[in-house]
């Protein structure tokens, strides 16, 4: 699909409808887009390539948009294979082309391009460097760890366009976008970039000094209106601030008793007036969505069985994901189940103890096997206590 964004700037990206798991871990029921752009000016600048899965379609788009012109510059904002898989192909097709990228990317480039000869064909750019294309000028911003260390963004001064690499990206092909951009953008952000809030803050600070008319990310739609909304959400997310007051009840149950307790607690929370309650079954629901919801809200309740003198693995996996993504500054209540030697609560608390500013609600609650009337009393009291905090 080739579409004009503004005169001189074409969208030449592709939709991947068939990918089952992005990065081999994130469900993408609505697919994903790999975005690529082409500036056609006195010089022609190609902004990133696409995943190897979609090479043929993308090359067709490139040829159509070039309309006989040749690529002078291949700007590599991000070296990850979902964007740079066709770098070698482009350099072979256009012997006069130069790669424009960060010094870190230039060093990393051979890791993904064995045998590719690029002597004298890489122009490294750093913070504030400019590249004139004719009427258009690209100014580069370094954006390390958003989402890899080599990432750069670029700002085209005439059209006030920010090329934001993975930043402001989202899941879903361009024709299958949720009306609510934040829904999948949030799941994308916390799972892809969530660990790097400080680095995202640094980029947002640079962006605040620019007049931006559109944001062109490497996944998802080009953002053209109400940009303050998107920038504001990124500011909230990267500060690890609460976006939506409420409670996520996440459970991992073997035979259904812990699940029963979690559902009971969710009902009591709703009755007690919690602003929002989300219940997720970590053994079946989308882990990435559970991670997103944990960051979105202020309170997390984890309920898990004990398993082999440790935590039932789906819950361990969830808390491990939170740890990886820099989960912080939230209230956490813990419920365990164990028939003969319950230890899951102690083990879960130890995992949260290693995270920053986690307020553990004590004592934790222990269920022994079946969910019983005494457990109902304890969970009703927990619901009242959590809601009293609002
Ligand atoms: Fe879309 Fe970090 O690659």
PDB file of C-alpha atoms in Angstrom, residues 91-379:
ATOM      1  CA  UNK A  91      22.187  -1.539  -0.391  1.00  0.00           C
ATOM      2  CA  UNK A  92      22.615  -4.093  -3.142  1.00  0.00           C
ATOM      3  CA  UNK A  93      19.794  -2.647  -5.232  1.00  0.00           C
ATOM      4  CA  UNK A  94      21.093   0.919  -4.936  1.00  0.00           C
ATOM      5  CA  UNK A  95      24.908   0.931  -5.118  1.00  0.00           C
ATOM      6  CA  UNK A  96      25.008   4.698  -4.656  1.00  0.00           C
ATOM      7  CA  UNK A  97      22.979   4.649  -1.452  1.00  0.00           C
ATOM      8  CA  UNK A  98      24.342   5.452   1.992  1.00  0.00           C
ATOM      9  CA  UNK A  99      23.030   4.199   5.318  1.00  0.00           C
ATOM     10  CA  UNK A 100      22.305   6.989   7.787  1.00  0.00           C
ATOM     11  CA  UNK A 101      22.208   5.749  11.346  1.00  0.00           C
ATOM     12  CA  UNK A 102      23.671   6.070  14.840  1.00  0.00           C
ATOM     13  CA  UNK A 103      27.259   5.123  15.673  1.00  0.00           C
ATOM     14  CA  UNK A 104      25.920   2.363  17.936  1.00  0.00           C
ATOM     15  CA  UNK A 105      23.829   0.953  15.096  1.00  0.00           C
ATOM     16  CA  UNK A 106      26.827   1.104  12.758  1.00  0.00           C
ATOM     17  CA  UNK A 107      28.746  -1.077  15.214  1.00  0.00           C
ATOM     18  CA  UNK A 108      25.851  -3.498  15.664  1.00  0.00           C
ATOM     19  CA  UNK A 109      25.061  -3.744  11.973  1.00  0.00           C
ATOM     20  CA  UNK A 110      27.349  -6.717  11.228  1.00  0.00           C
ATOM     21  CA  UNK A 111      25.532  -8.739  13.902  1.00  0.00           C
ATOM     22  CA  UNK A 112      22.599  -9.003  11.524  1.00  0.00           C
ATOM     23  CA  UNK A 113      24.343  -8.688   8.153  1.00  0.00           C
ATOM     24  CA  UNK A 114      27.078 -11.275   7.843  1.00  0.00           C
ATOM     25  CA  UNK A 115      29.312 -10.635   4.855  1.00  0.00           C
ATOM     26  CA  UNK A 116      27.645  -7.371   3.845  1.00  0.00           C
ATOM     27  CA  UNK A 117      30.343  -5.010   2.537  1.00  0.00           C
ATOM     28  CA  UNK A 118      29.536  -1.415   3.491  1.00  0.00           C
ATOM     29  CA  UNK A 119      32.921   0.336   3.428  1.00  0.00           C
ATOM     30  CA  UNK A 120      32.391   4.080   3.023  1.00  0.00           C
ATOM     31  CA  UNK A 121      28.627   3.662   2.830  1.00  0.00           C
ATOM     32  CA  UNK A 122      27.606   4.472   6.399  1.00  0.00           C
ATOM     33  CA  UNK A 123      27.032   8.027   7.599  1.00  0.00           C
ATOM     34  CA  UNK A 124      26.758   8.087  11.382  1.00  0.00           C
ATOM     35  CA  UNK A 125      24.634  10.805  12.926  1.00  0.00           C
ATOM     36  CA  UNK A 126      24.271  11.986  16.495  1.00  0.00           C
ATOM     37  CA  UNK A 127      22.091  14.306  18.515  1.00  0.00           C
ATOM     38  CA  UNK A 128      21.215  17.454  16.545  1.00  0.00           C
ATOM     39  CA  UNK A 129      22.951  16.453  13.307  1.00  0.00           C
ATOM     40  CA  UNK A 130      21.098  17.491  10.160  1.00  0.00           C
ATOM     41  CA  UNK A 131      20.771  15.983   6.704  1.00  0.00           C
ATOM     42  CA  UNK A 132      19.415  18.127   3.874  1.00  0.00           C
ATOM     43  CA  UNK A 133      17.336  16.368   1.250  1.00  0.00           C
ATOM     44  CA  UNK A 134      16.600  19.575  -0.697  1.00  0.00           C
ATOM     45  CA  UNK A 135      13.424  21.245   0.498  1.00  0.00           C
ATOM     46  CA  UNK A 136      13.341  18.939   3.496  1.00  0.00           C
ATOM     47  CA  UNK A 137      15.881  18.631   6.289  1.00  0.00           C
ATOM     48  CA  UNK A 138      16.112  15.774   8.753  1.00  0.00           C
ATOM     49  CA  UNK A 139      17.378  16.534  12.244  1.00  0.00           C
ATOM     50  CA  UNK A 140      18.359  13.536  14.330  1.00  0.00           C
ATOM     51  CA  UNK A 141      17.592  12.837  17.984  1.00  0.00           C
ATOM     52  CA  UNK A 142      19.228  10.023  19.860  1.00  0.00           C
ATOM     53  CA  UNK A 143      16.724   7.782  21.637  1.00  0.00           C
ATOM     54  CA  UNK A 144      18.764   5.010  23.248  1.00  0.00           C
ATOM     55  CA  UNK A 145      16.758   2.123  24.726  1.00  0.00           C
ATOM     56  CA  UNK A 146      13.512   3.166  23.083  1.00  0.00           C
ATOM     57  CA  UNK A 147      13.663   0.249  22.493  1.00  0.00           C
ATOM     58  CA  UNK A 148      17.248  -0.857  21.719  1.00  0.00           C
ATOM     59  CA  UNK A 149      20.477   1.030  22.460  1.00  0.00           C
ATOM     60  CA  UNK A 150      21.063   2.140  18.873  1.00  0.00           C
ATOM     61  CA  UNK A 151      17.718   3.861  18.296  1.00  0.00           C
ATOM     62  CA  UNK A 152      17.479   7.313  16.762  1.00  0.00           C
ATOM     63  CA  UNK A 153      14.454   9.380  15.871  1.00  0.00           C
ATOM     64  CA  UNK A 154      14.361  12.116  13.264  1.00  0.00           C
ATOM     65  CA  UNK A 155      12.465  15.349  12.862  1.00  0.00           C
ATOM     66  CA  UNK A 156      11.804  16.821   9.456  1.00  0.00           C
ATOM     67  CA  UNK A 157      11.803  20.546   9.916  1.00  0.00           C
ATOM     68  CA  UNK A 158       9.703  21.790   6.982  1.00  0.00           C
ATOM     69  CA  UNK A 159       6.788  19.413   7.476  1.00  0.00           C
ATOM     70  CA  UNK A 160       7.272  19.216  11.272  1.00  0.00           C
ATOM     71  CA  UNK A 161       7.193  15.442  11.128  1.00  0.00           C
ATOM     72  CA  UNK A 162       8.639  13.261  13.888  1.00  0.00           C
ATOM     73  CA  UNK A 163       9.799   9.783  12.903  1.00  0.00           C
ATOM     74  CA  UNK A 164       9.541   8.117  16.280  1.00  0.00           C
ATOM     75  CA  UNK A 165      10.896   4.587  15.690  1.00  0.00           C
ATOM     76  CA  UNK A 166       9.039   2.161  17.993  1.00  0.00           C
ATOM     77  CA  UNK A 167       7.745   5.088  20.071  1.00  0.00           C
ATOM     78  CA  UNK A 168       3.990   5.689  19.651  1.00  0.00           C
ATOM     79  CA  UNK A 169       3.699   2.314  17.969  1.00  0.00           C
ATOM     80  CA  UNK A 170       0.789  -0.054  18.388  1.00  0.00           C
ATOM     81  CA  UNK A 171      -0.321  -3.535  17.464  1.00  0.00           C
ATOM     82  CA  UNK A 172      -2.867  -4.098  14.695  1.00  0.00           C
ATOM     83  CA  UNK A 173      -2.667  -3.638  10.953  1.00  0.00           C
ATOM     84  CA  UNK A 174      -3.568  -0.177   9.690  1.00  0.00           C
ATOM     85  CA  UNK A 175      -7.029  -1.321   8.602  1.00  0.00           C
ATOM     86  CA  UNK A 176      -7.744  -3.099  11.887  1.00  0.00           C
ATOM     87  CA  UNK A 177      -7.165  -0.372  14.448  1.00  0.00           C
ATOM     88  CA  UNK A 178      -9.291  -0.091  17.569  1.00  0.00           C
ATOM     89  CA  UNK A 179     -11.162   3.240  17.749  1.00  0.00           C
ATOM     90  CA  UNK A 180      -9.429   3.638  21.084  1.00  0.00           C
ATOM     91  CA  UNK A 181      -5.765   4.000  20.085  1.00  0.00           C
ATOM     92  CA  UNK A 182      -4.649   3.728  23.714  1.00  0.00           C
ATOM     93  CA  UNK A 183      -5.982   0.197  24.121  1.00  0.00           C
ATOM     94  CA  UNK A 184      -3.388  -1.580  21.994  1.00  0.00           C
ATOM     95  CA  UNK A 185      -0.797   1.220  22.182  1.00  0.00           C
ATOM     96  CA  UNK A 186      -0.693   0.748  25.959  1.00  0.00           C
ATOM     97  CA  UNK A 187      -0.274  -3.020  25.663  1.00  0.00           C
ATOM     98  CA  UNK A 188       2.495  -2.382  23.122  1.00  0.00           C
ATOM     99  CA  UNK A 189       4.199   0.303  25.222  1.00  0.00           C
ATOM    100  CA  UNK A 190       4.402  -1.514  28.539  1.00  0.00           C
ATOM    101  CA  UNK A 191       5.468  -4.808  27.031  1.00  0.00           C
ATOM    102  CA  UNK A 192       7.968  -3.420  24.514  1.00  0.00           C
ATOM    103  CA  UNK A 193       9.335  -0.234  26.126  1.00  0.00           C
ATOM    104  CA  UNK A 194       8.004  -0.396  29.696  1.00  0.00           C
ATOM    105  CA  UNK A 195      11.373  -1.017  31.301  1.00  0.00           C
ATOM    106  CA  UNK A 196      12.784   2.205  29.899  1.00  0.00           C
ATOM    107  CA  UNK A 197      10.618   4.946  31.378  1.00  0.00           C
ATOM    108  CA  UNK A 198      13.591   7.223  32.096  1.00  0.00           C
ATOM    109  CA  UNK A 199      14.785   6.987  28.499  1.00  0.00           C
ATOM    110  CA  UNK A 200      11.290   7.693  27.165  1.00  0.00           C
ATOM    111  CA  UNK A 201      11.118  10.714  29.459  1.00  0.00           C
ATOM    112  CA  UNK A 202      14.387  11.986  27.961  1.00  0.00           C
ATOM    113  CA  UNK A 203      12.939  11.752  24.452  1.00  0.00           C
ATOM    114  CA  UNK A 204       9.692  13.432  25.500  1.00  0.00           C
ATOM    115  CA  UNK A 205      11.736  16.313  26.864  1.00  0.00           C
ATOM    116  CA  UNK A 206      13.414  16.731  23.481  1.00  0.00           C
ATOM    117  CA  UNK A 207      10.060  16.448  21.715  1.00  0.00           C
ATOM    118  CA  UNK A 208       8.582  19.179  23.907  1.00  0.00           C
ATOM    119  CA  UNK A 209      11.005  21.640  22.312  1.00  0.00           C
ATOM    120  CA  UNK A 210       9.724  20.825  18.808  1.00  0.00           C
ATOM    121  CA  UNK A 211       6.601  21.898  16.961  1.00  0.00           C
ATOM    122  CA  UNK A 212       5.221  18.577  15.785  1.00  0.00           C
ATOM    123  CA  UNK A 213       2.404  18.258  13.219  1.00  0.00           C
ATOM    124  CA  UNK A 214       2.542  14.486  12.810  1.00  0.00           C
ATOM    125  CA  UNK A 215       4.199  11.463  14.348  1.00  0.00           C
ATOM    126  CA  UNK A 216       5.275   8.615  12.056  1.00  0.00           C
ATOM    127  CA  UNK A 217       5.969   5.478  14.125  1.00  0.00           C
ATOM    128  CA  UNK A 218       7.301   2.148  12.910  1.00  0.00           C
ATOM    129  CA  UNK A 219       4.073   0.318  13.829  1.00  0.00           C
ATOM    130  CA  UNK A 220       0.485   1.522  13.678  1.00  0.00           C
ATOM    131  CA  UNK A 221      -1.128   4.664  12.335  1.00  0.00           C
ATOM    132  CA  UNK A 222       0.503   7.986  11.575  1.00  0.00           C
ATOM    133  CA  UNK A 223      -0.733  10.364  14.268  1.00  0.00           C
ATOM    134  CA  UNK A 224      -1.858  13.733  12.951  1.00  0.00           C
ATOM    135  CA  UNK A 225      -4.385  15.302  15.296  1.00  0.00           C
ATOM    136  CA  UNK A 226      -4.651  15.988  18.980  1.00  0.00           C
ATOM    137  CA  UNK A 227      -0.992  15.066  19.455  1.00  0.00           C
ATOM    138  CA  UNK A 228      -1.061  16.355  23.029  1.00  0.00           C
ATOM    139  CA  UNK A 229      -3.268  13.378  23.917  1.00  0.00           C
ATOM    140  CA  UNK A 230      -0.700  10.827  22.727  1.00  0.00           C
ATOM    141  CA  UNK A 231       2.243  12.716  24.191  1.00  0.00           C
ATOM    142  CA  UNK A 232       0.362  13.045  27.492  1.00  0.00           C
ATOM    143  CA  UNK A 233      -0.285   9.303  27.689  1.00  0.00           C
ATOM    144  CA  UNK A 234       3.374   8.579  26.969  1.00  0.00           C
ATOM    145  CA  UNK A 235       4.303  10.997  29.738  1.00  0.00           C
ATOM    146  CA  UNK A 236       1.994   9.210  32.218  1.00  0.00           C
ATOM    147  CA  UNK A 237       3.177   5.763  31.197  1.00  0.00           C
ATOM    148  CA  UNK A 238       6.877   6.554  31.229  1.00  0.00           C
ATOM    149  CA  UNK A 239       6.596   8.151  34.674  1.00  0.00           C
ATOM    150  CA  UNK A 240       4.904   4.929  35.868  1.00  0.00           C
ATOM    151  CA  UNK A 241       1.987   7.037  37.048  1.00  0.00           C
ATOM    152  CA  UNK A 242      -1.509   5.629  37.502  1.00  0.00           C
ATOM    153  CA  UNK A 243      -3.629   6.159  34.408  1.00  0.00           C
ATOM    154  CA  UNK A 244      -6.877   4.631  35.681  1.00  0.00           C
ATOM    155  CA  UNK A 245      -7.649   4.277  39.403  1.00  0.00           C
ATOM    156  CA  UNK A 246      -8.703   0.714  40.126  1.00  0.00           C
ATOM    157  CA  UNK A 247      -7.749  -2.818  41.053  1.00  0.00           C
ATOM    158  CA  UNK A 248      -6.403  -5.639  38.918  1.00  0.00           C
ATOM    159  CA  UNK A 249      -7.115  -9.046  40.449  1.00  0.00           C
ATOM    160  CA  UNK A 250      -4.748 -11.520  38.772  1.00  0.00           C
ATOM    161  CA  UNK A 251      -5.064 -15.192  39.657  1.00  0.00           C
ATOM    162  CA  UNK A 252      -3.393 -18.481  38.820  1.00  0.00           C
ATOM    163  CA  UNK A 253      -5.484 -21.409  40.019  1.00  0.00           C
ATOM    164  CA  UNK A 254      -4.880 -25.136  39.561  1.00  0.00           C
ATOM    165  CA  UNK A 255      -8.273 -26.680  40.407  1.00  0.00           C
ATOM    166  CA  UNK A 256     -10.489 -23.607  40.605  1.00  0.00           C
ATOM    167  CA  UNK A 257     -10.480 -22.814  44.328  1.00  0.00           C
ATOM    168  CA  UNK A 258      -8.095 -19.880  44.030  1.00  0.00           C
ATOM    169  CA  UNK A 259     -10.094 -18.721  41.010  1.00  0.00           C
ATOM    170  CA  UNK A 260     -13.260 -18.810  43.117  1.00  0.00           C
ATOM    171  CA  UNK A 261     -11.555 -16.661  45.755  1.00  0.00           C
ATOM    172  CA  UNK A 262     -10.386 -14.156  43.135  1.00  0.00           C
ATOM    173  CA  UNK A 263     -13.873 -13.857  41.640  1.00  0.00           C
ATOM    174  CA  UNK A 264     -15.356 -13.422  45.113  1.00  0.00           C
ATOM    175  CA  UNK A 265     -12.880 -10.643  45.893  1.00  0.00           C
ATOM    176  CA  UNK A 266     -13.586  -8.889  42.579  1.00  0.00           C
ATOM    177  CA  UNK A 267     -17.322  -8.907  43.356  1.00  0.00           C
ATOM    178  CA  UNK A 268     -16.743  -7.526  46.863  1.00  0.00           C
ATOM    179  CA  UNK A 269     -14.461  -4.803  45.449  1.00  0.00           C
ATOM    180  CA  UNK A 270     -17.171  -3.759  43.012  1.00  0.00           C
ATOM    181  CA  UNK A 271     -19.814  -3.765  45.744  1.00  0.00           C
ATOM    182  CA  UNK A 272     -17.551  -1.711  47.995  1.00  0.00           C
ATOM    183  CA  UNK A 273     -17.184   0.908  45.269  1.00  0.00           C
ATOM    184  CA  UNK A 274     -13.741   0.362  43.766  1.00  0.00           C
ATOM    185  CA  UNK A 275     -13.460   2.776  40.814  1.00  0.00           C
ATOM    186  CA  UNK A 276     -12.607  -0.064  38.399  1.00  0.00           C
ATOM    187  CA  UNK A 277     -12.026  -3.795  38.831  1.00  0.00           C
ATOM    188  CA  UNK A 278     -10.390  -6.064  36.252  1.00  0.00           C
ATOM    189  CA  UNK A 279     -10.117  -9.814  36.770  1.00  0.00           C
ATOM    190  CA  UNK A 280      -7.605 -11.858  34.812  1.00  0.00           C
ATOM    191  CA  UNK A 281      -6.913 -15.598  34.688  1.00  0.00           C
ATOM    192  CA  UNK A 282      -3.164 -15.854  34.192  1.00  0.00           C
ATOM    193  CA  UNK A 283      -3.436 -19.466  33.073  1.00  0.00           C
ATOM    194  CA  UNK A 284      -5.587 -18.557  30.059  1.00  0.00           C
ATOM    195  CA  UNK A 285      -5.819 -14.821  29.419  1.00  0.00           C
ATOM    196  CA  UNK A 286      -3.309 -12.713  27.541  1.00  0.00           C
ATOM    197  CA  UNK A 287      -0.255 -12.167  29.758  1.00  0.00           C
ATOM    198  CA  UNK A 288       0.670  -8.951  27.937  1.00  0.00           C
ATOM    199  CA  UNK A 289      -2.750  -7.508  28.696  1.00  0.00           C
ATOM    200  CA  UNK A 290      -2.395  -8.439  32.364  1.00  0.00           C
ATOM    201  CA  UNK A 291       0.979  -6.657  32.443  1.00  0.00           C
ATOM    202  CA  UNK A 292      -0.590  -3.601  30.797  1.00  0.00           C
ATOM    203  CA  UNK A 293      -3.443  -3.512  33.314  1.00  0.00           C
ATOM    204  CA  UNK A 294      -1.061  -3.834  36.257  1.00  0.00           C
ATOM    205  CA  UNK A 295       0.717  -0.665  35.117  1.00  0.00           C
ATOM    206  CA  UNK A 296      -2.514   1.079  34.229  1.00  0.00           C
ATOM    207  CA  UNK A 297      -4.120   0.855  37.678  1.00  0.00           C
ATOM    208  CA  UNK A 298      -2.984   1.657  41.214  1.00  0.00           C
ATOM    209  CA  UNK A 299      -3.660  -1.647  42.987  1.00  0.00           C
ATOM    210  CA  UNK A 300      -2.758  -5.215  42.141  1.00  0.00           C
ATOM    211  CA  UNK A 301      -4.059  -8.302  43.917  1.00  0.00           C
ATOM    212  CA  UNK A 302      -2.224 -11.522  43.137  1.00  0.00           C
ATOM    213  CA  UNK A 303      -3.811 -14.865  44.055  1.00  0.00           C
ATOM    214  CA  UNK A 304      -1.889 -18.067  43.395  1.00  0.00           C
ATOM    215  CA  UNK A 305      -1.579 -21.664  44.421  1.00  0.00           C
ATOM    216  CA  UNK A 306       1.555 -23.069  45.952  1.00  0.00           C
ATOM    217  CA  UNK A 307       3.250 -25.490  43.554  1.00  0.00           C
ATOM    218  CA  UNK A 308       6.310 -27.656  44.216  1.00  0.00           C
ATOM    219  CA  UNK A 309       7.124 -25.553  47.292  1.00  0.00           C
ATOM    220  CA  UNK A 310       7.075 -22.421  45.149  1.00  0.00           C
ATOM    221  CA  UNK A 311       4.676 -20.238  43.137  1.00  0.00           C
ATOM    222  CA  UNK A 312       2.332 -21.806  40.559  1.00  0.00           C
ATOM    223  CA  UNK A 313       4.278 -21.061  37.328  1.00  0.00           C
ATOM    224  CA  UNK A 314       1.744 -18.819  35.498  1.00  0.00           C
ATOM    225  CA  UNK A 315       1.858 -16.429  38.474  1.00  0.00           C
ATOM    226  CA  UNK A 316       5.645 -16.632  38.698  1.00  0.00           C
ATOM    227  CA  UNK A 317       5.795 -15.782  35.016  1.00  0.00           C
ATOM    228  CA  UNK A 318       3.493 -12.788  35.511  1.00  0.00           C
ATOM    229  CA  UNK A 319       5.461 -11.315  38.409  1.00  0.00           C
ATOM    230  CA  UNK A 320       8.688 -11.993  36.526  1.00  0.00           C
ATOM    231  CA  UNK A 321       7.278 -10.003  33.596  1.00  0.00           C
ATOM    232  CA  UNK A 322       6.422  -7.137  35.960  1.00  0.00           C
ATOM    233  CA  UNK A 323       9.934  -7.222  37.378  1.00  0.00           C
ATOM    234  CA  UNK A 324      11.459  -7.125  33.889  1.00  0.00           C
ATOM    235  CA  UNK A 325       9.295  -4.173  32.913  1.00  0.00           C
ATOM    236  CA  UNK A 326      10.235  -2.111  35.974  1.00  0.00           C
ATOM    237  CA  UNK A 327       6.897  -2.341  37.784  1.00  0.00           C
ATOM    238  CA  UNK A 328       6.872   0.164  40.628  1.00  0.00           C
ATOM    239  CA  UNK A 329       4.988   2.488  42.939  1.00  0.00           C
ATOM    240  CA  UNK A 330       1.804   0.423  43.331  1.00  0.00           C
ATOM    241  CA  UNK A 331      -0.215  -1.235  46.133  1.00  0.00           C
ATOM    242  CA  UNK A 332      -0.043  -5.026  46.098  1.00  0.00           C
ATOM    243  CA  UNK A 333      -2.159  -7.485  48.102  1.00  0.00           C
ATOM    244  CA  UNK A 334      -1.278 -11.177  48.162  1.00  0.00           C
ATOM    245  CA  UNK A 335      -3.466 -14.282  48.419  1.00  0.00           C
ATOM    246  CA  UNK A 336      -2.009 -17.776  48.455  1.00  0.00           C
ATOM    247  CA  UNK A 337      -3.438 -21.240  48.473  1.00  0.00           C
ATOM    248  CA  UNK A 338      -1.737 -24.351  49.797  1.00  0.00           C
ATOM    249  CA  UNK A 339      -3.115 -27.626  51.073  1.00  0.00           C
ATOM    250  CA  UNK A 340      -0.194 -28.895  53.125  1.00  0.00           C
ATOM    251  CA  UNK A 341       2.647 -26.337  53.019  1.00  0.00           C
ATOM    252  CA  UNK A 342       1.558 -22.945  51.636  1.00  0.00           C
ATOM    253  CA  UNK A 343       4.583 -20.836  50.667  1.00  0.00           C
ATOM    254  CA  UNK A 344       3.404 -18.929  47.577  1.00  0.00           C
ATOM    255  CA  UNK A 345       2.705 -15.715  49.524  1.00  0.00           C
ATOM    256  CA  UNK A 346       6.205 -15.563  50.983  1.00  0.00           C
ATOM    257  CA  UNK A 347       7.723 -16.286  47.591  1.00  0.00           C
ATOM    258  CA  UNK A 348       5.552 -13.718  45.808  1.00  0.00           C
ATOM    259  CA  UNK A 349       6.341 -11.075  48.407  1.00  0.00           C
ATOM    260  CA  UNK A 350      10.054 -11.742  47.952  1.00  0.00           C
ATOM    261  CA  UNK A 351       9.673 -11.032  44.236  1.00  0.00           C
ATOM    262  CA  UNK A 352       7.840  -7.764  44.870  1.00  0.00           C
ATOM    263  CA  UNK A 353      10.319  -6.762  47.582  1.00  0.00           C
ATOM    264  CA  UNK A 354      12.935  -6.357  44.854  1.00  0.00           C
ATOM    265  CA  UNK A 355      10.824  -3.762  43.048  1.00  0.00           C
ATOM    266  CA  UNK A 356      10.775  -0.027  43.698  1.00  0.00           C
ATOM    267  CA  UNK A 357       8.157   1.570  45.990  1.00  0.00           C
ATOM    268  CA  UNK A 358       5.788  -1.384  46.201  1.00  0.00           C
ATOM    269  CA  UNK A 359       3.402  -1.062  49.134  1.00  0.00           C
ATOM    270  CA  UNK A 360       2.564  -4.613  50.216  1.00  0.00           C
ATOM    271  CA  UNK A 361      -0.718  -4.904  52.084  1.00  0.00           C
ATOM    272  CA  UNK A 362      -0.072  -7.104  55.117  1.00  0.00           C
ATOM    273  CA  UNK A 363      -0.873  -9.652  56.268  1.00  0.00           C
ATOM    274  CA  UNK A 364      -1.303 -11.760  53.169  1.00  0.00           C
ATOM    275  CA  UNK A 365      -4.292 -14.131  53.062  1.00  0.00           C
ATOM    276  CA  UNK A 366      -3.887 -17.904  53.088  1.00  0.00           C
ATOM    277  CA  UNK A 367      -6.509 -20.331  51.768  1.00  0.00           C
ATOM    278  CA  UNK A 368      -6.133 -24.029  52.556  1.00  0.00           C
ATOM    279  CA  UNK A 369      -7.578 -26.025  49.667  1.00  0.00           C
ATOM    280  CA  UNK A 370     -11.273 -25.376  49.181  1.00  0.00           C
ATOM    281  CA  UNK A 371     -12.550 -21.764  49.323  1.00  0.00           C
ATOM    282  CA  UNK A 372     -14.444 -21.650  52.645  1.00  0.00           C
ATOM    283  CA  UNK A 373     -16.613 -19.306  54.695  1.00  0.00           C
ATOM    284  CA  UNK A 374     -13.705 -18.014  56.814  1.00  0.00           C
ATOM    285  CA  UNK A 375     -11.932 -17.082  53.578  1.00  0.00           C
ATOM    286  CA  UNK A 376     -14.986 -15.099  52.502  1.00  0.00           C
ATOM    287  CA  UNK A 377     -14.753 -13.007  55.658  1.00  0.00           C
ATOM    288  CA  UNK A 378     -11.056 -12.343  55.139  1.00  0.00           C
ATOM    289  CA  UNK A 379     -11.550 -11.335  51.510  1.00  0.00           C
TER     290      UNK A 379
END
